[in-house]
PDB file of C-alpha atoms in Angstrom:
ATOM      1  CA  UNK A   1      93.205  66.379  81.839  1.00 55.00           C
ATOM      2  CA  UNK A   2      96.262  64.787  82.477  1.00 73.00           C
ATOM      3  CA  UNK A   3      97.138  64.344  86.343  1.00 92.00           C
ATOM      4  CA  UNK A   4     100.709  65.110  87.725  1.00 95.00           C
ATOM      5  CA  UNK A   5     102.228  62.765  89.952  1.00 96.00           C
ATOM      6  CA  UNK A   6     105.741  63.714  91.371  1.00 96.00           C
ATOM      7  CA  UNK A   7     106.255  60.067  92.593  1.00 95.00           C
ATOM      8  CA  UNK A   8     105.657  59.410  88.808  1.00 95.00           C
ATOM      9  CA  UNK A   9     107.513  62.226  87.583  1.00 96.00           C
ATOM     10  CA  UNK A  10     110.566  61.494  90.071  1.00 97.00           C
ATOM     11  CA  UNK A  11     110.483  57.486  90.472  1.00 96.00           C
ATOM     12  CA  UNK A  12     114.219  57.484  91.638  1.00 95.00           C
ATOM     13  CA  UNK A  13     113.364  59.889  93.805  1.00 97.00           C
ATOM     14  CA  UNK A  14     109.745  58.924  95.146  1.00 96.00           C
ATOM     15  CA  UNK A  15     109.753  55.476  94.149  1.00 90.00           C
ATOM     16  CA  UNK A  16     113.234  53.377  94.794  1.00 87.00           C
ATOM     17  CA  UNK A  17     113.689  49.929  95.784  1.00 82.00           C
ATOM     18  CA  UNK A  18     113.786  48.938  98.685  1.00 80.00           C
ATOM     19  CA  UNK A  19     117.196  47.126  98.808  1.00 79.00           C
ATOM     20  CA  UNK A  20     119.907  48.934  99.582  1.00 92.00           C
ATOM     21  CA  UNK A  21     121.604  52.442  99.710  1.00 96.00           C
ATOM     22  CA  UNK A  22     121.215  54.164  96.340  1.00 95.00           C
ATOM     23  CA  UNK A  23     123.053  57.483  95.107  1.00 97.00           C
ATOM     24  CA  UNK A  24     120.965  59.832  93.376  1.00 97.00           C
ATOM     25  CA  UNK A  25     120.431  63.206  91.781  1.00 97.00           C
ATOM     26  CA  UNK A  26     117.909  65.870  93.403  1.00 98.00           C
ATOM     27  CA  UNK A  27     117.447  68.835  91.394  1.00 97.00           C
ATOM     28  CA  UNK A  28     115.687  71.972  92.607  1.00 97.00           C
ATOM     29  CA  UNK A  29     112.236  71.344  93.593  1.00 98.00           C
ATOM     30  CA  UNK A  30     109.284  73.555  94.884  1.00 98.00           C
ATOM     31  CA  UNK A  31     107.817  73.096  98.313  1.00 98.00           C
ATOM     32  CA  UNK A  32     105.509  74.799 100.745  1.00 98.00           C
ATOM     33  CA  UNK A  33     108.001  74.857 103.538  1.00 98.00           C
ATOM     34  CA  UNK A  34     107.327  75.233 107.509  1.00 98.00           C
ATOM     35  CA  UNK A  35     109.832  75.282 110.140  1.00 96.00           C
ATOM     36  CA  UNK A  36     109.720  73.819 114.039  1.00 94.00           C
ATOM     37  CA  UNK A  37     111.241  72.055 116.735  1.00 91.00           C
ATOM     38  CA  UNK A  38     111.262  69.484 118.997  1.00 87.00           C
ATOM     39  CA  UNK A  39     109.782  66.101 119.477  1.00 87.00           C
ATOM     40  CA  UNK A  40     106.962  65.833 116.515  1.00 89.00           C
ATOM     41  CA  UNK A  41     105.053  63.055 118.566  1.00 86.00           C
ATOM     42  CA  UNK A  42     103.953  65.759 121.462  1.00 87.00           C
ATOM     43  CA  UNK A  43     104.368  68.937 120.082  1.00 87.00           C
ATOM     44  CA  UNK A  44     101.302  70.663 119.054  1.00 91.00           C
ATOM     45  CA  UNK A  45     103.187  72.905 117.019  1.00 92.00           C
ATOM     46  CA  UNK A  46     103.965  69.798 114.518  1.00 94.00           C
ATOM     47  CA  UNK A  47     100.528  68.998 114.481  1.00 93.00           C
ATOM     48  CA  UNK A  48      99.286  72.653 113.664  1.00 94.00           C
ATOM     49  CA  UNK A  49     102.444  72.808 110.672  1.00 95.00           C
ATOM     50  CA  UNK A  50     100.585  69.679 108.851  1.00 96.00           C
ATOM     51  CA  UNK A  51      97.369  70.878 109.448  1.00 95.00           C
ATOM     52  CA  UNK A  52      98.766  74.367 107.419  1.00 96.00           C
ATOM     53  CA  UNK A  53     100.440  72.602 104.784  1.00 97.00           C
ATOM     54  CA  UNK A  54      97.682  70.501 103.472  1.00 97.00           C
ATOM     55  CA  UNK A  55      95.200  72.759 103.900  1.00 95.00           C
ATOM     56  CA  UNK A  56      97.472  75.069 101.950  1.00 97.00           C
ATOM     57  CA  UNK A  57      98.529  72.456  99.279  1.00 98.00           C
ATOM     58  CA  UNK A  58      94.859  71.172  98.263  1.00 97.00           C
ATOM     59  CA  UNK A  59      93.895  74.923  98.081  1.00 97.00           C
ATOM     60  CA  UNK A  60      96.394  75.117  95.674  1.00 98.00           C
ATOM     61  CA  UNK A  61      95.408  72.262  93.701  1.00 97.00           C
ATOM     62  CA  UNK A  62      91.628  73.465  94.146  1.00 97.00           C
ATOM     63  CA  UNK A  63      93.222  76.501  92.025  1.00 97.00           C
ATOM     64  CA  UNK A  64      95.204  75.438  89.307  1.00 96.00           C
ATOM     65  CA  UNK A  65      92.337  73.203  88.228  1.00 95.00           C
ATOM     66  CA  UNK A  66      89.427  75.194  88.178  1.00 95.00           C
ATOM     67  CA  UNK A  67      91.533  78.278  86.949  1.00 93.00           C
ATOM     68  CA  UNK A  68      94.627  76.660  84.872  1.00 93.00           C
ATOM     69  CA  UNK A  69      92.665  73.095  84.024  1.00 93.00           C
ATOM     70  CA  UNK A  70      95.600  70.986  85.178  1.00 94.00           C
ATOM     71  CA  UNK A  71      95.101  68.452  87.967  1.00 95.00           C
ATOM     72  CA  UNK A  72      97.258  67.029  90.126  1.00 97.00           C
ATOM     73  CA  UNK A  73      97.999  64.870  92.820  1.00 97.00           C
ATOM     74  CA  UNK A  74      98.903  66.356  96.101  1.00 97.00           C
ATOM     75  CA  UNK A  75     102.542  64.991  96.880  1.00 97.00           C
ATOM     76  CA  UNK A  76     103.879  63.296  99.927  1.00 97.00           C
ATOM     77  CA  UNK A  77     104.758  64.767 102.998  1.00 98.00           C
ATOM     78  CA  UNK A  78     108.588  65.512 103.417  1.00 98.00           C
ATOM     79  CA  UNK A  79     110.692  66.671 106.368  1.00 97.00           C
ATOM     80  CA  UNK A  80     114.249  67.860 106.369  1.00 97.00           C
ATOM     81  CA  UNK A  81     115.498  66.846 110.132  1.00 93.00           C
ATOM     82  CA  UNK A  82     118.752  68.255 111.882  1.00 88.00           C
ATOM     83  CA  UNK A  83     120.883  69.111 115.394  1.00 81.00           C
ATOM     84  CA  UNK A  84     123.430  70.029 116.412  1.00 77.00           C
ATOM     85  CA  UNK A  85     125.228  66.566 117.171  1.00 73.00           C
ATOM     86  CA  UNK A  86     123.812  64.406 114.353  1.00 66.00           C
ATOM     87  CA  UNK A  87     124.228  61.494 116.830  1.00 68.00           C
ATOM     88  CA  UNK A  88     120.592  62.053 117.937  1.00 67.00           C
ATOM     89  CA  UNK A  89     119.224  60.946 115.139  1.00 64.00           C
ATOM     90  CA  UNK A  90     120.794  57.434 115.966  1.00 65.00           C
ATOM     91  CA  UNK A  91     120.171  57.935 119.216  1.00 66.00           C
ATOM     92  CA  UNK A  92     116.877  58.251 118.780  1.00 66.00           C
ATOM     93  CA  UNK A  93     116.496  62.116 120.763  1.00 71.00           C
ATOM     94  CA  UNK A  94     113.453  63.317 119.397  1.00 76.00           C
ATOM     95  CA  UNK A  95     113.685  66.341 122.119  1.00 80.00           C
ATOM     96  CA  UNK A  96     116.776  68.105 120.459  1.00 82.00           C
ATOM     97  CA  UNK A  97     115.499  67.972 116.700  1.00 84.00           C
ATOM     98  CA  UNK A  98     114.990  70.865 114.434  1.00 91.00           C
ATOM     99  CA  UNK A  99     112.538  70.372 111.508  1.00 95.00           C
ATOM    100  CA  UNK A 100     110.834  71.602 108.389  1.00 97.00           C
ATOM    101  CA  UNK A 101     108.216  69.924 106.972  1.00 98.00           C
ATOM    102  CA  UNK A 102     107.341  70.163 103.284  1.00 98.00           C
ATOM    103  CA  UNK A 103     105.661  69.093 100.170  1.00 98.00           C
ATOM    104  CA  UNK A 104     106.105  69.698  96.896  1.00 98.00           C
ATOM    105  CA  UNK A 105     104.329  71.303  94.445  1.00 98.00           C
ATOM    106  CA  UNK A 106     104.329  71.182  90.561  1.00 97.00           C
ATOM    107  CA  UNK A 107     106.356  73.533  88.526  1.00 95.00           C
ATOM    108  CA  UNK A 108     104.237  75.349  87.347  1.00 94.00           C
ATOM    109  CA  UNK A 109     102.898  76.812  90.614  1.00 97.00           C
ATOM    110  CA  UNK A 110     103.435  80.378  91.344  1.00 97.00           C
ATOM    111  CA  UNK A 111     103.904  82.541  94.139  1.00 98.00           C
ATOM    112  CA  UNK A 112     101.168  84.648  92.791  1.00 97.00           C
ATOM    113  CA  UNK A 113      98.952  80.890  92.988  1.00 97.00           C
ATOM    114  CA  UNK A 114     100.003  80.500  96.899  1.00 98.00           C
ATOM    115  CA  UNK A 115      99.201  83.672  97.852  1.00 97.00           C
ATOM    116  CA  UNK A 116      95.527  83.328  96.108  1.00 97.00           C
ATOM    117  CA  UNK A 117      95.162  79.778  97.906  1.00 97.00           C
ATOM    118  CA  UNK A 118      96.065  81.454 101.581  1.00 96.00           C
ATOM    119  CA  UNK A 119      94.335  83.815 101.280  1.00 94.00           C
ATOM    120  CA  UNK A 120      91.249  81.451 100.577  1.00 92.00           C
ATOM    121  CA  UNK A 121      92.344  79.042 103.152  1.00 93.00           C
ATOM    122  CA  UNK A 122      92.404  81.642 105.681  1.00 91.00           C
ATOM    123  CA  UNK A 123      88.815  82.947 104.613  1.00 87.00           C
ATOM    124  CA  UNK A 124      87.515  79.514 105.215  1.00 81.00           C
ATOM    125  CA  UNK A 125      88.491  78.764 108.954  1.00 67.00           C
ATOM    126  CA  UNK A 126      86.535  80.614 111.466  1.00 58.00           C
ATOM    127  CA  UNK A 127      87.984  82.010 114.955  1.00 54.00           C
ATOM    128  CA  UNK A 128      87.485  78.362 116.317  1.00 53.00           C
ATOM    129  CA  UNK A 129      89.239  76.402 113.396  1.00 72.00           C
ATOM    130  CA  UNK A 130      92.147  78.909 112.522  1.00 80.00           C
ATOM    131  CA  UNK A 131      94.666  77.682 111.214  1.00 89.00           C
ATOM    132  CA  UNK A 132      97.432  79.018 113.689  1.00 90.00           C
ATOM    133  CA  UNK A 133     100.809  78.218 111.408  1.00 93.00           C
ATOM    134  CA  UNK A 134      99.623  78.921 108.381  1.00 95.00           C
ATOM    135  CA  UNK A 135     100.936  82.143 108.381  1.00 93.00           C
ATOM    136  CA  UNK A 136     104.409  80.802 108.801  1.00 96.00           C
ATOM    137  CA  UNK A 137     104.200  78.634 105.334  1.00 98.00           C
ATOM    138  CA  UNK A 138     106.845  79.838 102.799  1.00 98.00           C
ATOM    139  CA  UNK A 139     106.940  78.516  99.345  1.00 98.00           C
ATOM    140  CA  UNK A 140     110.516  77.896  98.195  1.00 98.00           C
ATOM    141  CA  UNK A 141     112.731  75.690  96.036  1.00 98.00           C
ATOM    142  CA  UNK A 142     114.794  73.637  97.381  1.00 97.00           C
ATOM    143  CA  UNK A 143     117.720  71.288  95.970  1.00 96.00           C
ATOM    144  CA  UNK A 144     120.181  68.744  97.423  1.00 97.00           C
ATOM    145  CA  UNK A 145     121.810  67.561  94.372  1.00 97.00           C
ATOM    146  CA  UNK A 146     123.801  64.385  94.882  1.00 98.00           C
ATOM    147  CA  UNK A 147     122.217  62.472  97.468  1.00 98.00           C
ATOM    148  CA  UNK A 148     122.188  58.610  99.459  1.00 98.00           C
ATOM    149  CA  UNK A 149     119.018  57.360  99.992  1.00 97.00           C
ATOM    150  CA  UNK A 150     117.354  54.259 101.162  1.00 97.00           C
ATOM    151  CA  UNK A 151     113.565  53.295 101.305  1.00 97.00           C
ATOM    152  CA  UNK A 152     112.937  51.845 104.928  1.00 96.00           C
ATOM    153  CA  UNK A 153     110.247  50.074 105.808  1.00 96.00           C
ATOM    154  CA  UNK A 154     108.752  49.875 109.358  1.00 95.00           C
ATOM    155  CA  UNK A 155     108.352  51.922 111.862  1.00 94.00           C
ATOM    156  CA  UNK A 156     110.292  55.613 113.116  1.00 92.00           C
ATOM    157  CA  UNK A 157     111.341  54.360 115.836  1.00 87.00           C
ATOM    158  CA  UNK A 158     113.264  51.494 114.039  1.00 92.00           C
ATOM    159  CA  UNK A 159     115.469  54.362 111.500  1.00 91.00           C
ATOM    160  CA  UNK A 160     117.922  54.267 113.886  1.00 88.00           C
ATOM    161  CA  UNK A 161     119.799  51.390 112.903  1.00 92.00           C
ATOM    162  CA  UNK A 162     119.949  52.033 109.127  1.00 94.00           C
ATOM    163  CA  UNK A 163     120.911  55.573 109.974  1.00 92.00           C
ATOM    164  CA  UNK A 164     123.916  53.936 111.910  1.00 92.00           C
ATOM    165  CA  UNK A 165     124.525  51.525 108.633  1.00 95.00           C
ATOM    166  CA  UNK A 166     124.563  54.719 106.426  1.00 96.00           C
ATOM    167  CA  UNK A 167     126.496  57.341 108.783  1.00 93.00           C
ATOM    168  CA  UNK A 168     129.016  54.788 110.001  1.00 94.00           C
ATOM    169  CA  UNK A 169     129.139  52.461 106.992  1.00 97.00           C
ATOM    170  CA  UNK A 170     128.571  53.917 103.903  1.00 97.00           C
ATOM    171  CA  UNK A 171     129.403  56.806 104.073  1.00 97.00           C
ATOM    172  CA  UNK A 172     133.380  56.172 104.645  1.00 97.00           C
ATOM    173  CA  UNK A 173     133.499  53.464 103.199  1.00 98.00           C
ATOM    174  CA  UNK A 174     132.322  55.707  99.543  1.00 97.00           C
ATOM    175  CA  UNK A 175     134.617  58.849 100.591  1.00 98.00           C
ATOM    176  CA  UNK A 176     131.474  60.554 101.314  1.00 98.00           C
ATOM    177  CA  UNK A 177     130.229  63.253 104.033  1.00 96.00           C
ATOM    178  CA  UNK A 178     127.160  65.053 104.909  1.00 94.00           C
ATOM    179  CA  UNK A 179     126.393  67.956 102.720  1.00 95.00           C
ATOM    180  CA  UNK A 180     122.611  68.952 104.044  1.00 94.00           C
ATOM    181  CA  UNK A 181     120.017  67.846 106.473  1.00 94.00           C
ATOM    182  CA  UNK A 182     118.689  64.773 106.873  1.00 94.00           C
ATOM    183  CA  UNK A 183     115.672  64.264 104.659  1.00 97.00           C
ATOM    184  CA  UNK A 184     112.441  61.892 104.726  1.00 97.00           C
ATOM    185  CA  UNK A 185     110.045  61.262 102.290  1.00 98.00           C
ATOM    186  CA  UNK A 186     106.763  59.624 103.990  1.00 97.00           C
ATOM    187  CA  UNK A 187     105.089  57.246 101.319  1.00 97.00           C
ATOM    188  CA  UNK A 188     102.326  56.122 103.977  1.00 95.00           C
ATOM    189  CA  UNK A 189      99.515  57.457 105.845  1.00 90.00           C
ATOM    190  CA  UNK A 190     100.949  56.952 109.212  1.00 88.00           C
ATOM    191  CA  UNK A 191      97.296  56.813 110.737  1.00 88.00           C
ATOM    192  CA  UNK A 192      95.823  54.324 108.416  1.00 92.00           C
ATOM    193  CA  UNK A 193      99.524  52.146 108.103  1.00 95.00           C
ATOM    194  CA  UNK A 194     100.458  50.029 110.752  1.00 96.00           C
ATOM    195  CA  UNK A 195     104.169  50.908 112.024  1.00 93.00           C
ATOM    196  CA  UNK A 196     105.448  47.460 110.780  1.00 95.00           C
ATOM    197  CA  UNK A 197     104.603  48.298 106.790  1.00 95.00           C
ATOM    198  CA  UNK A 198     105.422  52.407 106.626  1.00 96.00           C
ATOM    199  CA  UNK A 199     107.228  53.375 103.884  1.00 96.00           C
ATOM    200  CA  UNK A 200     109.571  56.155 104.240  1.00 97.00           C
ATOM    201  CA  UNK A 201     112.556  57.227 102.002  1.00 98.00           C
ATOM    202  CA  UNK A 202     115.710  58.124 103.951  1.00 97.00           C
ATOM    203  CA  UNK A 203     117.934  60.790 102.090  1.00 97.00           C
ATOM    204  CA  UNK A 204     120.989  62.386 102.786  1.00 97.00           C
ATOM    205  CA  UNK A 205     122.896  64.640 100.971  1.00 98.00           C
ATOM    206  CA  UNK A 206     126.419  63.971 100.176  1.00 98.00           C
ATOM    207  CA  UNK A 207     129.571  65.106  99.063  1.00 98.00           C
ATOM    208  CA  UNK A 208     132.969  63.724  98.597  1.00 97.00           C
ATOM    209  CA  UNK A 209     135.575  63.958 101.919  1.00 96.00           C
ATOM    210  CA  UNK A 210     138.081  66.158 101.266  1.00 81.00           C
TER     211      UNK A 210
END
């Protein structure tokens, strides 16, 4: 069996270079989708969303290839980030964020195919281990279309200043504006990187001023 790999699938998307700001194309795209807010380093509702989501997602890998025979592997986790002054994000205001977190799932999943892996999912926790969010998972597409992106490497904490180089920068100086949230693609395991070498794709959508 073959195995599906959206960062293979998508390299422009999932795998850039890291040099630079890069415009790209974003078509629609499947996700398991949860929505919070607030500071995701203290709130336990961020924790309890990723808990949901993969659980959720490798259920619905566990499915497609005992039942379908195609295998895949599960894709990164994603998180659209707004507010309602975008200057937090270069200000660093954790507190005042909105987010959904995300990750996306092959094309060929169904809602039928979710709503077989929650219900499984759901079967398997007891009282003690419930999965508290999991009920607030939605599957949905979702596309951006023409977007800037750059891959940073380092820490969250140290966004800030490429976020300034793309929002004060690039953007005018390309004739473009913001046309979507703020999107991040995490392409390391935040507990098993240290902050110095994460990998995480910056993305937001555009559109020309005027």
């Amino acid at each position: 069996m073959n195995n599906y790999d959206i960062k293979k699938a998508f390299p422009a998307l999932y795998a850039p270079k890291r040099e630079g700001f890069h415009v790209v194309e974003v078509p629609a795209l499947s996700f398991l989708m949860t929505d919070g807010h607030g500071d995701p380093n203290v709130s336990p509702a961020y924790a309890q969303a990723l808990e949901a989501l993969y659980s959720l997602s490798y259920a619905v890998r566990a499915i497609t290839k005992s039942e379908l025979g195609r295998v895949y592997t599960v894709g990164p986790l994603e998180g659209l980030w707004s507010a309602e002054d975008p200057r937090a994000f270069v200000a660093g205001d954790k507190s005042t964020w909105d987010w959904t977190m995300m990750i996306s799932q092959p094309a060929w999943i169904t809602p039928q195919i979710i709503e077989a892996a929650t219900q499984k999912t759901a079967a398997k926790k007891t009282e003690k281990k419930a999965l508290p969010a999991l009920d607030r998972v939605r599957f949905a597409s979702y596309a951006e279309g023409t977007s800037v992106q750059v891959l940073h490497v380092g820490s969250y904490d140290s966004e800030a200043p490429v976020l300034a180089r793309l929002h004060q920068d690039y953007l005018p100086a390309h004739g473009l504006t913001f046309n979507g949230q703020h999107h991040e693609v995490y392409l390391s395991d935040a507990r098993r990187t240290q902050p110095a070498k994460l990998r995480t794709i910056l993305r937001q959508p555009v559109t020309p001023v005027g």
